[in-house]
């Protein structure tokens, strides 16, 4: 090849995850997913994944509501000067879980519209 490929010479912006970092990150996003499940009924499906691309490590937690569109939160964790156990702080995990649960509930409400009878006054 003569250097005409879009990825020639490109180097990842983030270093590869160590085994300890990957386990810590997986634990953190698993806790986000579990906390999100606590806010929602069983009909909602919650999942998470860690991917590595040209932008570095990307973490995604997603919710598929029983009606409406899926919602997700994706972010890139900071590795500089942070211990392996603090890759995603507790406050951030709680904020992401609450936001995802609220967004998923709004998707159901938007999908159902005003056709749902009131159950209480």
Backbone as a ProteinNet text record, in pm:
[ID]
protein_1_A
[PRIMARY]
XXXXXXXXXXXXXXXXXXXXXXXXXXXXXXXXXXXXXXXXXXXXXXXXXXXXXXXXXXXXXXXXXXXXXXXXXXXXXXXXXXXXXXXXXXXXXXXXXXXXXXXXXXXXXXXXXXXXXXXXX
[TERTIARY]
83.9	0	88.8	35.9	112.4	63.7	12.7	-29.3	-162.3	-241.5	-369.3	-486.8	-459.7	-566.5	-596.8	-722.7	-758.6	-698.6	-655.6	-602.9	-452.1	-385.7	-240.6	-173.4	-89.5	-15.7	-96.2	-225.6	-307.3	-272.4	-262.6	-235.5	-349.4	-385	-493.8	-459.4	-561.2	-538.5	-530.3	-581.7	-578.9	-500.9	-428	-358.9	-458.6	-413.5	-496.8	-525.6	-640.7	-676	-596	-552.5	-492.3	-606.2	-573.6	-675.3	-745.3	-669.5	-726.9	-821.1	-780.4	-866	-994.3	-983	-1102.1	-1199.6	-1146.9	-1234.3	-1300	-1223.1	-1278.2	-1384.7	-1358.4	-1454.4	-1580.1	-1563.9	-1678.7	-1761.5	-1694.2	-1764.7	-1845.1	-1784.6	-1853.1	-1976.7	-1963.7	-2080.5	-2185.2	-2142.5	-2239.7	-2320.5	-2253.6	-2325.5	-2421.8	-2382.8	-2474.1	-2597.5	-2576	-2687.5	-2777.6	-2717.9	-2796.5	-2877.8	-2816.9	-2887.2	-3001.2	-2978	-3083.1	-3199.7	-3170.7	-3276.3	-3359.5	-3296.8	-3370.2	-3477.7	-3455.2	-3551	-3665	-3650.8	-3745.6	-3812.5	-3933.5	-3998.8	-3923.6	-3958.1	-3889	-3903.2	-4000.2	-4021.7	-3911.3	-3833.1	-3724.1	-3598.2	-3528.3	-3405.2	-3287.5	-3193.4	-3077.1	-2950.5	-2859.8	-2734.3	-2619.8	-2497.7	-2380.1	-2268.1	-2174.9	-2060.5	-1943.4	-1825.3	-1701.4	-1646.7	-1617.8	-1559.6	-1434.8	-1347.5	-1227.7	-1225.2	-1213.7	-1209.7	-1100.5	-1111.6	-1009.6	-1008.1	-1119.2	-1127.6	-1084.2	-1049.2	-1010.2	-1120.5	-1122.2	-1219.5	-1351.9	-1459.7	-1594.2	-1680.3	-1753.7	-1843.4	-1986.3	-2072.9	-2212.6	-2303.1	-2405.7	-2511.6	-2640.5	-2723.5	-2844.3	-2965.7	-3083.2	-3210.3	-3304.8	-3366.6	-3471.4	-3603.5	-3684.9	-3814.8	-3913.9	-4023.9	-4121.5	-4192.8	-4191.3	-4248.4	-4161.8	-4148.8	-4066.8	-3925.6	-3843	-3705.3	-3611	-3505.8	-3405.5	-3329.9	-3276.9	-3195.7	-3061.5	-2958.4	-2826.7	-2745.7	-2646.6	-2549.8	-2412.9	-2335.5	-2200.6	-2101.7	-1989.7	-1888	-1751.2	-1649.8	-1511.7	-1453.3	-1416.3	-1360.7	-1221.7	-1188	-1056	-963	-841.9	-745.4	-628	-608.7	-493.3	-508.1	-415	-410.8	-525.7	-593.9	-708.3	-675.8	-707.6	-688.9	-786.6	-752.2	-837.2	-978.1	-992.3	-1124.2	-1208.4	-1149	-1220.3	-1240.1	-1244.4	-1258.2	-1389.6	-1497.7	-1625.5	-1670.6	-1666	-1702.6	-1848.2	-1875.9	-2010.5	-2116.2	-2086.9	-2184.4	-2218.7	-2119.2	-2143.4	-2226.7	-2198.1	-2276.8	-2423.2	-2447.5	-2584.7	-2655.6	-2586.6	-2644.8	-2681.4	-2593	-2620	-2739.3	-2743.4	-2853.5	-2987.7	-2992.3	-3117.9	-3159.2	-3064.8	-3094.8	-3146.4	-3083.5	-3129.2	-3269.4	-3294.5	-3426.7	-3533.5	-3505.4	-3602.2	-3625.9	-3519.7	-3532.6	-3611.1	-3586.6	-3658.9	-3808	-3839.1	-3978.9	-4047.3	-3976.3	-4032.9	-4055.5	-3969.4	-3989.1	-4119.9	-4148.6	-4273.9	-4391.8	-4382.2	-4491.6	-4515	-4408.2	-4421.3	-4479.6	-4441.4	-4491	-4639.5	-4683.7	-4823.3	-4913.4	-4859	-4937.7	-5044.3	-5156.6	-5266	-5371.3	-5342.2	-5440.2	-5450.8	-5367.9	-5366.8	-5464.2	-5561.9	-5657.3	-5585.9	-5633.8	-5576.9	-5617.5	-5523.6	-5554.8	-5591.5	-5562.2	-5595.2	-5615.5	-5677.9	-5699.8	-5623.5
-117.1	0	123.8	229.6	352.1	461.4	423	522.4	587.5	527.2	587.1	524.9	452.7	398.6	498.1	511	611.4	584	461.9	429.1	413.2	443.9	424.9	522.5	470.4	552.4	596.9	565.7	607.9	524.5	590.7	521	548.4	452.6	475.4	589.1	669.8	783.3	740.5	625.3	573.6	442.7	415.7	287.7	173.6	54.4	-63.4	-76.2	-131.3	-154.2	-270.6	-255.9	-369.5	-460.3	-581.1	-672.9	-617.9	-555	-497.3	-382.5	-296.9	-185.1	-235.1	-335.6	-389.4	-448.4	-523.4	-581	-471.5	-368.1	-257.2	-181.7	-160.3	-91.4	-175.2	-305	-394.1	-396.9	-397.1	-393.6	-264	-152.1	-22.9	-17.2	-61.5	-52.6	-157.7	-267.1	-365.5	-306.8	-228.9	-162.4	-55.9	14	111.2	38.8	-71.8	-148.2	-202.1	-254.6	-307.6	-197.3	-82.2	30.4	78.3	81.5	121.1	23.7	-107.4	-209	-188.9	-140.2	-116.7	-10.1	85.7	193.7	155.2	45.1	11.2	-123.5	-141.9	-272.9	-375.9	-500.5	-610.9	-609.8	-538	-536.9	-462.7	-383.8	-308.2	-395.7	-395.3	-473	-376.8	-406.1	-319.8	-399.3	-338.5	-404.1	-304	-356.4	-269.4	-334.8	-251	-304	-207	-263.2	-186.9	-211.9	-104.6	-118.4	-32.3	-68.2	9.7	45.2	173.9	219.5	322.4	398.5	500	610.6	631.3	733.9	680.5	554.4	494	404.8	389.8	303	377.9	312.1	368.1	273.6	328	251.3	290	190	216.4	132.9	198.3	130.2	168.3	68.6	94	28.2	87.3	34.4	21.1	-95.3	-116.6	-120.5	-13.2	-13	-104.6	-142	-230.2	-165	-32.9	41.1	164.8	207.1	324.5	286.1	387.1	367.2	335.9	260.5	236.5	365	372.1	486.1	432.8	514.7	470.6	589	557	655.2	599.6	675.5	634.3	739.6	697.5	792	726.8	810	763.7	786.4	681	697.6	760.2	831.5	892.9	794.3	778.8	686.2	757.5	885	958.4	989.9	939.9	971	914.9	815.7	756.7	611.9	570.8	430.9	343	217	124.3	113.8	126.7	113	238.9	352.7	479	522.3	430.3	468	541	499.2	569.9	595.3	720	751	714.9	691	653.8	754.1	883.1	986.1	979.1	954.3	942.9	819.5	708.6	586.7	609.2	674.5	701.5	795.1	897.7	993.7	927.1	843.2	773.2	679	604.8	510.4	582.8	691	767.4	827.6	882.6	943.1	842.4	726.5	621.8	573.4	552.4	505.6	609.2	735.4	841.3	851.2	844	852.5	734.3	615.7	497.2	507.7	557.2	575	678	784.1	884.9	829.1	737.4	674.4	595.8	525.5	449.4	545.1	651.3	749.2	811.7	847.2	906.6	807.3	680.9	578.7	550.9	553.4	523.7	644.4	763.5	884.9	900.6	958.2	985.1	875.6	761.5	654.7	568.5	593.9	512.3	572.2	493.2	545.7	570.8	672.7	703.9	594.4	556.4	453.2	513.8	640.2	707.2	854.7	921.7	1066.9	1140.5
0	0	0	-50.8	-64.1	29.6	142.8	241.5	209.8	124.7	89.9	165.6	269.5	351.4	462.2	503.2	604	741.1	765.4	897	896.1	785.8	781.8	876.8	961.2	1055.7	1175.8	1181.9	1295.1	1417.5	1527.1	1652.1	1748.1	1830.7	1924.6	2019.8	2051.5	2140.4	2286.3	2318.7	2455.2	2456.6	2562.5	2570.8	2590.5	2559.6	2583.2	2732.1	2763.5	2903.1	2959.1	3081.8	3150.5	3196.2	3234	3284.1	3407.1	3494.3	3616.1	3582.2	3489.5	3448.9	3383.1	3296.2	3228.8	3331.1	3429.3	3533.4	3616.4	3652	3730.2	3650.9	3523.6	3438.1	3418.9	3396.8	3382.5	3510.3	3624.8	3752.9	3766.1	3727.5	3737.4	3648.5	3522.9	3435.6	3471.2	3529.5	3578.2	3693.3	3776.9	3886.8	3834.5	3726.2	3665	3612.1	3540.7	3485.2	3596.5	3702.7	3814.4	3881.5	3901.1	3964.9	3874.5	3744.8	3650.5	3658.3	3667.6	3679.6	3806	3913.8	4038.4	4020.9	3931.2	3908.7	3815.6	3742.6	3637.1	3661.8	3606.7	3613.5	3529.2	3545.3	3477.8	3325.6	3272	3127.6	3052.1	3121	3059.6	3057	2945.1	2931.4	2939.3	3029	3049.7	3018.1	2942.8	2908.5	2907.4	2902.4	2902.4	2822.6	2773.8	2700.9	2706.6	2686.2	2675.6	2535.3	2462.8	2330	2320.4	2228.7	2203	2055.5	2027.4	1889.1	1870	1764.7	1736.3	1839.7	1907.8	2011.8	2148.5	2156.4	2283.6	2336.6	2466.7	2532.8	2546.1	2506.8	2516.2	2598.7	2692.9	2778.6	2742.3	2724.3	2691.2	2780.1	2835.3	2908.8	2837.3	2804	2726	2789.7	2761.9	2811.4	2693.5	2680.1	2580.6	2655.9	2642.5	2711	2639.2	2704.7	2641.6	2523	2516.5	2403.6	2383	2259.9	2232	2192.5	2177.5	2132.2	2247.6	2220.5	2324.3	2356.4	2476.8	2519.3	2568	2553.9	2599.1	2648.3	2728	2774.8	2742.2	2669.7	2635.2	2679.4	2730.1	2773.3	2772	2777.3	2776.9	2915	2985.6	3120.4	3115.7	3220.6	3235.4	3304.9	3252.1	3309.8	3375.4	3346.7	3397.8	3546.2	3625.3	3767.6	3848.4	3795.9	3864.9	3897.3	4020.3	4056.9	3982.5	3967.1	3891.8	3949.3	4079.3	4140	4124.4	4082.7	4071.4	3926.3	3832.2	3692.2	3665.4	3730	3722.6	3866.1	3912.2	4050.5	4082.5	4210.2	4255.4	4211.8	4225.5	4188.4	4040.3	3957.4	3813.3	3781.3	3848.6	3826.2	3861.6	3973.7	4017.2	3919.1	3874.3	3780.8	3647.7	3597.1	3471.2	3488.5	3597.5	3620.7	3628.8	3703.5	3715.6	3581.6	3510.1	3380.8	3279.6	3274.7	3183	3218.1	3346.3	3388.7	3353.5	3378.7	3347.6	3197.1	3119	2973.3	2917.6	2971	2925.1	2959	3077	3116.3	3026.3	2990.2	2900.6	2760.1	2716.1	2585.8	2583	2691	2698.2	2697.3	2776.2	2782.5	2645.4	2575.4	2442.5	2343	2353.4	2260.4	2282	2406.2	2436.3	2416.6	2430.5	2411.3	2517.1	2476.4	2570.1	2570.8	2508.9	2498	2623.2	2721.5	2842.5	2943.5	2990.7	3089.7	3224.4	3295.1	3425.3	3523.9	3609.7	3708.7	3843.2	3862.4	3988.1	3959.4	4055.5	4041.9	4146.1
[MASK]
+++++++++++++++++++++++++++++++++++++++++++++++++++++++++++++++++++++++++++++++++++++++++++++++++++++++++++++++++++++++++

